[in-house]
Short mmCIF file of C-alpha atoms in Angstrom, two decimals:
data_model
loop_
_atom_site.label_atom_id
_atom_site.label_comp_id
_atom_site.label_asym_id
_atom_site.label_seq_id
_atom_site.Cartn_x
_atom_site.Cartn_y
_atom_site.Cartn_z
CA MET U 1 -98.99 -120.20 62.31
CA ASP U 2 -97.06 -122.82 64.29
CA ALA U 3 -98.16 -126.15 62.79
CA THR U 4 -96.54 -128.13 65.61
CA LEU U 5 -98.61 -126.33 68.25
CA TYR U 6 -101.75 -126.87 66.18
CA ARG U 7 -101.02 -130.62 65.89
CA THR U 8 -100.31 -130.86 69.61
CA ILE U 9 -103.66 -129.28 70.47
CA ILE U 10 -105.47 -131.55 68.00
CA GLY U 11 -103.80 -134.59 69.58
CA SER U 12 -104.99 -133.53 73.03
CA LEU U 13 -108.51 -133.00 71.75
CA ARG U 14 -108.53 -136.42 70.07
CA TYR U 15 -107.60 -137.98 73.40
CA LEU U 16 -110.45 -136.09 75.07
CA VAL U 17 -112.97 -137.46 72.53
CA ASN U 18 -112.69 -140.86 74.30
CA THR U 19 -114.92 -139.57 77.10
CA ARG U 20 -116.68 -136.76 75.23
CA PRO U 21 -118.29 -138.16 72.06
CA ASP U 22 -120.04 -134.82 71.53
CA LEU U 23 -116.65 -133.45 70.43
CA ALA U 24 -116.03 -136.12 67.78
CA TYR U 25 -117.43 -134.15 64.86
CA SER U 26 -115.81 -130.79 65.65
CA VAL U 27 -112.42 -132.35 66.39
CA GLY U 28 -112.68 -134.32 63.16
CA VAL U 29 -113.36 -131.17 61.15
CA VAL U 30 -110.44 -129.19 62.60
CA SER U 31 -108.17 -132.22 62.07
CA HIS U 32 -108.52 -131.77 58.30
CA TYR U 33 -106.29 -128.70 58.45
CA MET U 34 -103.27 -130.11 60.34
CA GLU U 35 -101.00 -129.91 57.30
CA THR U 36 -101.25 -126.14 56.78
CA PRO U 37 -103.20 -124.49 59.60
CA THR U 38 -103.94 -120.77 59.55
CA THR U 39 -104.74 -118.30 62.31
CA THR U 40 -108.42 -118.76 61.47
CA HIS U 41 -108.12 -122.49 62.20
CA MET U 42 -106.44 -121.71 65.53
CA ALA U 43 -109.29 -119.35 66.40
CA VAL U 44 -111.76 -122.17 65.71
CA ILE U 45 -109.80 -124.54 67.96
CA LYS U 46 -109.99 -122.00 70.79
CA GLN U 47 -113.79 -122.31 70.70
CA ILE U 48 -113.64 -125.97 71.75
CA PRO U 49 -112.22 -125.32 75.29
CA ARG U 50 -114.86 -122.59 75.70
CA TYR U 51 -117.52 -125.17 74.88
CA LEU U 52 -115.91 -127.61 77.34
CA LYS U 53 -115.97 -124.99 80.10
CA GLY U 54 -119.71 -124.53 79.62
CA THR U 55 -120.42 -128.28 79.51
CA ILE U 56 -118.10 -129.50 82.23
CA ASN U 57 -120.69 -131.93 83.64
CA HIS U 58 -121.22 -133.68 80.29
CA GLY U 59 -119.42 -136.85 79.27
CA CYS U 60 -119.58 -140.61 79.58
CA TYR U 61 -120.49 -141.88 83.02
CA TYR U 62 -120.67 -145.58 83.73
CA THR U 63 -123.11 -146.97 86.26
CA HIS U 64 -123.29 -150.36 87.92
CA MET U 65 -125.53 -152.75 86.02
CA LYS U 66 -127.33 -155.81 87.24
CA ASP U 67 -127.39 -158.83 84.95
CA SER U 68 -130.88 -157.92 83.76
CA GLY U 69 -129.59 -154.53 82.52
CA LEU U 70 -127.36 -155.99 79.80
CA LYS U 71 -129.44 -154.78 76.89
CA LEU U 72 -127.47 -153.71 73.80
CA THR U 73 -128.98 -150.70 72.00
CA GLY U 74 -127.61 -148.82 69.00
CA TYR U 75 -128.47 -145.53 67.34
CA SER U 76 -127.28 -144.10 64.04
CA GLY U 77 -127.92 -141.05 61.96
CA SER U 78 -126.48 -138.87 59.23
CA ASP U 79 -126.77 -135.42 57.78
CA LEU U 80 -127.43 -134.81 54.10
CA ALA U 81 -124.38 -133.46 52.28
CA GLY U 82 -123.17 -131.65 55.38
CA ASP U 83 -119.70 -130.94 54.00
CA VAL U 84 -120.05 -127.98 51.65
CA ASP U 85 -116.69 -128.72 50.00
CA ASP U 86 -117.30 -132.25 48.72
CA ARG U 87 -121.06 -132.68 49.49
CA LYS U 88 -120.48 -135.91 51.44
CA SER U 89 -122.62 -136.78 54.43
CA THR U 90 -121.38 -137.43 57.97
CA THR U 91 -122.49 -140.56 59.81
CA GLY U 92 -122.77 -140.94 63.56
CA VAL U 93 -123.28 -144.22 65.44
CA ILE U 94 -123.41 -144.97 69.18
CA TYR U 95 -124.01 -148.24 71.06
CA PHE U 96 -125.13 -148.59 74.67
CA LEU U 97 -124.86 -151.58 77.00
CA GLY U 98 -127.66 -150.87 79.43
CA ASP U 99 -127.41 -147.11 80.07
CA ASN U 100 -123.67 -146.97 79.41
CA PRO U 101 -122.18 -145.91 76.05
CA ILE U 102 -119.60 -148.47 74.99
CA THR U 103 -118.59 -147.39 71.48
CA TRP U 104 -119.29 -144.58 69.04
CA VAL U 105 -118.04 -143.21 65.74
CA SER U 106 -118.51 -140.10 63.66
CA GLN U 107 -117.11 -140.19 60.15
CA LYS U 108 -117.60 -138.87 56.66
CA GLN U 109 -119.31 -141.24 54.23
CA LYS U 110 -117.22 -142.50 51.32
CA VAL U 111 -119.87 -141.76 48.68
CA VAL U 112 -121.99 -138.74 47.81
CA THR U 113 -125.71 -139.28 48.44
CA LEU U 114 -128.53 -137.36 46.79
CA ALA U 115 -131.27 -137.82 49.41
CA SER U 116 -131.49 -138.16 53.19
CA CYS U 117 -133.03 -141.63 52.80
CA GLU U 118 -130.05 -142.66 50.69
CA ALA U 119 -127.63 -141.29 53.30
CA GLU U 120 -129.36 -143.40 55.97
CA TYR U 121 -129.20 -146.43 53.66
CA VAL U 122 -125.41 -145.99 53.32
CA ILE U 123 -125.20 -146.26 57.14
CA ARG U 124 -127.09 -149.55 57.13
CA ILE U 125 -124.83 -151.02 54.44
CA ALA U 126 -121.68 -149.90 56.30
CA ASP U 127 -122.96 -151.44 59.57
CA ALA U 128 -123.64 -154.76 57.82
CA CYS U 129 -120.10 -155.05 56.40
#
């Protein structure tokens, strides 16, 4: 497996995540294997362009806002021990200004949680810091 090709593809996908936050999780997962990718990892990466082809009209679109539409809204969520290797949860957060997404993140939590309520609590603590 050509590791340089794998890293190049991952870099392109990371750039694409700027306008397609729905790819953040999957690109993050395949990024874990950049050091020693296998043919199985390359097969997984090939699924992402297939997904993009089917969802070509998805993405971040920005609309004109009047001054009254400057309402900041945020959403967050997490899974419970979604990573089967280390049992850590993944957190997702997105903020909108009016109807327009302005920032988002998807990342693995630093601690292992034992309940979904606890995983949500970890999000709140991380947002406050």
